[in-house]
Amino acid sequence: MFLTANAFVLRGAKIIFADSMPDHPNMDATKIEALITSKTKAIIPVHYAGVACEMDFNYGYCNKTQFICN
């Protein structure tokens, strides 16, 4: 996670991390919306330790907003 974030920090971005879920190490997709402000430019999901993020929520949210999810 920190290596991914470092690429953005080196370009001047301020990183806000979402909490992880209690049953696995990836971000809790239900907490993303509360972290978004008018200054938010991107949501960067990071798959960790071979466990994929909940991309259904991420793609659904990105489709109804201006964000790009890859």
Short mmCIF file of N, CA and C in Angstrom, two decimals:
data_model
loop_
_atom_site.label_atom_id
_atom_site.label_comp_id
_atom_site.label_asym_id
_atom_site.label_seq_id
_atom_site.Cartn_x
_atom_site.Cartn_y
_atom_site.Cartn_z
N MET A 1 0.82 -1.19 0.00
CA MET A 1 0.00 0.00 0.00
C MET A 1 0.86 1.26 0.00
N PHE A 2 1.89 1.26 0.84
CA PHE A 2 2.68 2.47 0.96
C PHE A 2 3.51 2.73 -0.29
N LEU A 3 3.93 1.67 -0.98
CA LEU A 3 4.67 1.88 -2.22
C LEU A 3 3.78 2.50 -3.29
N THR A 4 2.54 2.06 -3.36
CA THR A 4 1.59 2.65 -4.31
C THR A 4 1.35 4.11 -3.96
N ALA A 5 1.13 4.40 -2.71
CA ALA A 5 0.88 5.77 -2.26
C ALA A 5 2.08 6.66 -2.51
N ASN A 6 3.28 6.12 -2.35
CA ASN A 6 4.49 6.92 -2.50
C ASN A 6 4.60 7.51 -3.90
N ALA A 7 4.14 6.81 -4.92
CA ALA A 7 4.18 7.33 -6.28
C ALA A 7 3.37 8.62 -6.40
N PHE A 8 2.28 8.70 -5.68
CA PHE A 8 1.44 9.91 -5.70
C PHE A 8 2.00 11.01 -4.81
N VAL A 9 2.54 10.64 -3.67
CA VAL A 9 3.13 11.61 -2.75
C VAL A 9 4.30 12.33 -3.43
N LEU A 10 5.09 11.60 -4.18
CA LEU A 10 6.23 12.21 -4.88
C LEU A 10 5.78 13.23 -5.92
N ARG A 11 4.51 13.19 -6.30
CA ARG A 11 3.96 14.15 -7.25
C ARG A 11 3.10 15.21 -6.58
N GLY A 12 3.17 15.28 -5.25
CA GLY A 12 2.51 16.34 -4.52
C GLY A 12 1.12 16.03 -3.99
N ALA A 13 0.68 14.80 -4.12
CA ALA A 13 -0.67 14.45 -3.65
C ALA A 13 -0.69 14.25 -2.13
N LYS A 14 -1.84 14.53 -1.54
CA LYS A 14 -2.06 14.23 -0.12
C LYS A 14 -2.87 12.94 -0.07
N ILE A 15 -2.36 11.94 0.59
CA ILE A 15 -2.98 10.62 0.63
C ILE A 15 -3.85 10.48 1.87
N ILE A 16 -5.06 9.97 1.67
CA ILE A 16 -5.97 9.63 2.77
C ILE A 16 -6.24 8.13 2.66
N PHE A 17 -5.92 7.38 3.69
CA PHE A 17 -6.13 5.94 3.67
C PHE A 17 -7.49 5.58 4.25
N ALA A 18 -8.15 4.60 3.64
CA ALA A 18 -9.40 4.06 4.17
C ALA A 18 -9.05 2.93 5.15
N ASP A 19 -9.90 2.73 6.14
CA ASP A 19 -9.69 1.63 7.09
C ASP A 19 -9.83 0.29 6.39
N SER A 20 -9.17 -0.71 6.94
CA SER A 20 -9.30 -2.06 6.40
C SER A 20 -10.48 -2.76 7.07
N MET A 21 -10.90 -3.84 6.43
CA MET A 21 -12.01 -4.63 6.97
C MET A 21 -11.48 -5.52 8.09
N PRO A 22 -12.33 -5.86 9.06
CA PRO A 22 -11.85 -6.68 10.17
C PRO A 22 -11.49 -8.11 9.77
N ASP A 23 -12.08 -8.62 8.68
CA ASP A 23 -11.84 -10.02 8.33
C ASP A 23 -10.81 -10.23 7.22
N HIS A 24 -10.30 -9.14 6.61
CA HIS A 24 -9.18 -9.25 5.68
C HIS A 24 -8.48 -7.90 5.54
N PRO A 25 -7.26 -7.89 4.96
CA PRO A 25 -6.42 -6.70 5.04
C PRO A 25 -6.74 -5.56 4.06
N ASN A 26 -7.73 -5.71 3.21
CA ASN A 26 -8.02 -4.66 2.23
C ASN A 26 -8.96 -3.61 2.77
N MET A 27 -9.04 -2.48 2.04
CA MET A 27 -9.86 -1.36 2.50
C MET A 27 -11.33 -1.73 2.59
N ASP A 28 -11.99 -1.10 3.52
CA ASP A 28 -13.43 -1.28 3.71
C ASP A 28 -14.14 -0.33 2.75
N ALA A 29 -14.67 -0.87 1.67
CA ALA A 29 -15.27 -0.06 0.61
C ALA A 29 -16.45 0.78 1.12
N THR A 30 -17.09 0.34 2.18
CA THR A 30 -18.24 1.09 2.70
C THR A 30 -17.82 2.39 3.38
N LYS A 31 -16.53 2.56 3.66
CA LYS A 31 -16.05 3.77 4.34
C LYS A 31 -15.44 4.78 3.38
N ILE A 32 -15.38 4.45 2.10
CA ILE A 32 -14.75 5.34 1.13
C ILE A 32 -15.53 6.64 0.98
N GLU A 33 -16.83 6.55 0.85
CA GLU A 33 -17.65 7.74 0.59
C GLU A 33 -17.45 8.83 1.64
N ALA A 34 -17.31 8.44 2.89
CA ALA A 34 -17.13 9.42 3.97
C ALA A 34 -15.80 10.15 3.88
N LEU A 35 -14.83 9.59 3.18
CA LEU A 35 -13.51 10.20 3.07
C LEU A 35 -13.38 11.14 1.88
N ILE A 36 -14.35 11.13 0.98
CA ILE A 36 -14.27 11.93 -0.23
C ILE A 36 -14.69 13.36 0.04
N THR A 37 -13.87 14.30 -0.45
CA THR A 37 -14.17 15.72 -0.34
C THR A 37 -14.15 16.34 -1.73
N SER A 38 -14.37 17.64 -1.79
CA SER A 38 -14.33 18.33 -3.09
C SER A 38 -12.92 18.35 -3.67
N LYS A 39 -11.91 18.08 -2.85
CA LYS A 39 -10.53 18.06 -3.32
C LYS A 39 -10.08 16.69 -3.81
N THR A 40 -10.91 15.67 -3.62
CA THR A 40 -10.54 14.31 -4.02
C THR A 40 -10.41 14.23 -5.53
N LYS A 41 -9.31 13.65 -5.98
CA LYS A 41 -9.04 13.51 -7.41
C LYS A 41 -9.10 12.06 -7.87
N ALA A 42 -8.81 11.12 -6.98
CA ALA A 42 -8.75 9.72 -7.39
C ALA A 42 -9.01 8.80 -6.21
N ILE A 43 -9.49 7.62 -6.53
CA ILE A 43 -9.61 6.52 -5.56
C ILE A 43 -8.71 5.42 -6.11
N ILE A 44 -7.72 5.03 -5.33
CA ILE A 44 -6.75 4.04 -5.78
C ILE A 44 -6.91 2.77 -4.93
N PRO A 45 -7.66 1.79 -5.41
CA PRO A 45 -7.76 0.54 -4.67
C PRO A 45 -6.46 -0.26 -4.82
N VAL A 46 -6.00 -0.84 -3.73
CA VAL A 46 -4.77 -1.62 -3.75
C VAL A 46 -5.09 -3.03 -3.28
N HIS A 47 -4.79 -4.00 -4.12
CA HIS A 47 -4.95 -5.41 -3.74
C HIS A 47 -3.74 -5.77 -2.88
N TYR A 48 -3.98 -6.44 -1.76
CA TYR A 48 -2.90 -6.69 -0.80
C TYR A 48 -2.80 -8.17 -0.47
N ALA A 49 -1.59 -8.67 -0.48
CA ALA A 49 -1.28 -10.04 -0.05
C ALA A 49 -2.09 -11.09 -0.83
N GLY A 50 -2.33 -10.81 -2.10
CA GLY A 50 -3.07 -11.76 -2.93
C GLY A 50 -4.57 -11.72 -2.74
N VAL A 51 -5.06 -10.79 -1.94
CA VAL A 51 -6.50 -10.66 -1.70
C VAL A 51 -6.99 -9.43 -2.47
N ALA A 52 -7.92 -9.63 -3.39
CA ALA A 52 -8.42 -8.53 -4.21
C ALA A 52 -9.38 -7.63 -3.42
N CYS A 53 -9.35 -6.34 -3.74
CA CYS A 53 -10.30 -5.38 -3.15
C CYS A 53 -11.70 -5.68 -3.66
N GLU A 54 -12.68 -5.08 -3.01
CA GLU A 54 -14.07 -5.21 -3.44
C GLU A 54 -14.31 -4.27 -4.60
N MET A 55 -13.99 -4.72 -5.78
CA MET A 55 -14.04 -3.86 -6.96
C MET A 55 -15.46 -3.55 -7.42
N ASP A 56 -16.43 -4.39 -7.11
CA ASP A 56 -17.82 -4.11 -7.50
C ASP A 56 -18.27 -2.77 -6.92
N PHE A 57 -17.99 -2.55 -5.63
CA PHE A 57 -18.36 -1.28 -5.01
C PHE A 57 -17.58 -0.14 -5.65
N ASN A 58 -16.28 -0.34 -5.84
CA ASN A 58 -15.44 0.72 -6.40
C ASN A 58 -15.90 1.12 -7.79
N TYR A 59 -16.16 0.15 -8.66
CA TYR A 59 -16.62 0.47 -10.01
C TYR A 59 -17.99 1.12 -9.98
N GLY A 60 -18.88 0.65 -9.13
CA GLY A 60 -20.20 1.25 -9.02
C GLY A 60 -20.13 2.69 -8.59
N TYR A 61 -19.29 2.97 -7.61
CA TYR A 61 -19.16 4.35 -7.13
C TYR A 61 -18.51 5.22 -8.19
N CYS A 62 -17.49 4.72 -8.82
CA CYS A 62 -16.78 5.50 -9.85
C CYS A 62 -17.68 5.77 -11.05
N ASN A 63 -18.56 4.86 -11.37
CA ASN A 63 -19.47 5.07 -12.51
C ASN A 63 -20.47 6.19 -12.26
N LYS A 64 -20.83 6.44 -10.99
CA LYS A 64 -21.80 7.51 -10.71
C LYS A 64 -21.13 8.82 -10.31
N THR A 65 -19.80 8.87 -10.34
CA THR A 65 -19.06 10.09 -10.02
C THR A 65 -18.06 10.37 -11.12
N GLN A 66 -17.20 11.35 -10.90
CA GLN A 66 -16.20 11.73 -11.89
C GLN A 66 -14.90 10.95 -11.76
N PHE A 67 -14.83 9.99 -10.87
CA PHE A 67 -13.57 9.29 -10.62
C PHE A 67 -13.34 8.17 -11.62
N ILE A 68 -12.07 7.86 -11.80
CA ILE A 68 -11.66 6.76 -12.67
C ILE A 68 -11.14 5.65 -11.78
N CYS A 69 -11.61 4.44 -11.99
CA CYS A 69 -11.08 3.27 -11.29
C CYS A 69 -10.46 2.33 -12.31
N ASN A 70 -9.26 1.91 -12.05
CA ASN A 70 -8.58 0.95 -12.91
C ASN A 70 -8.31 -0.32 -12.18
#
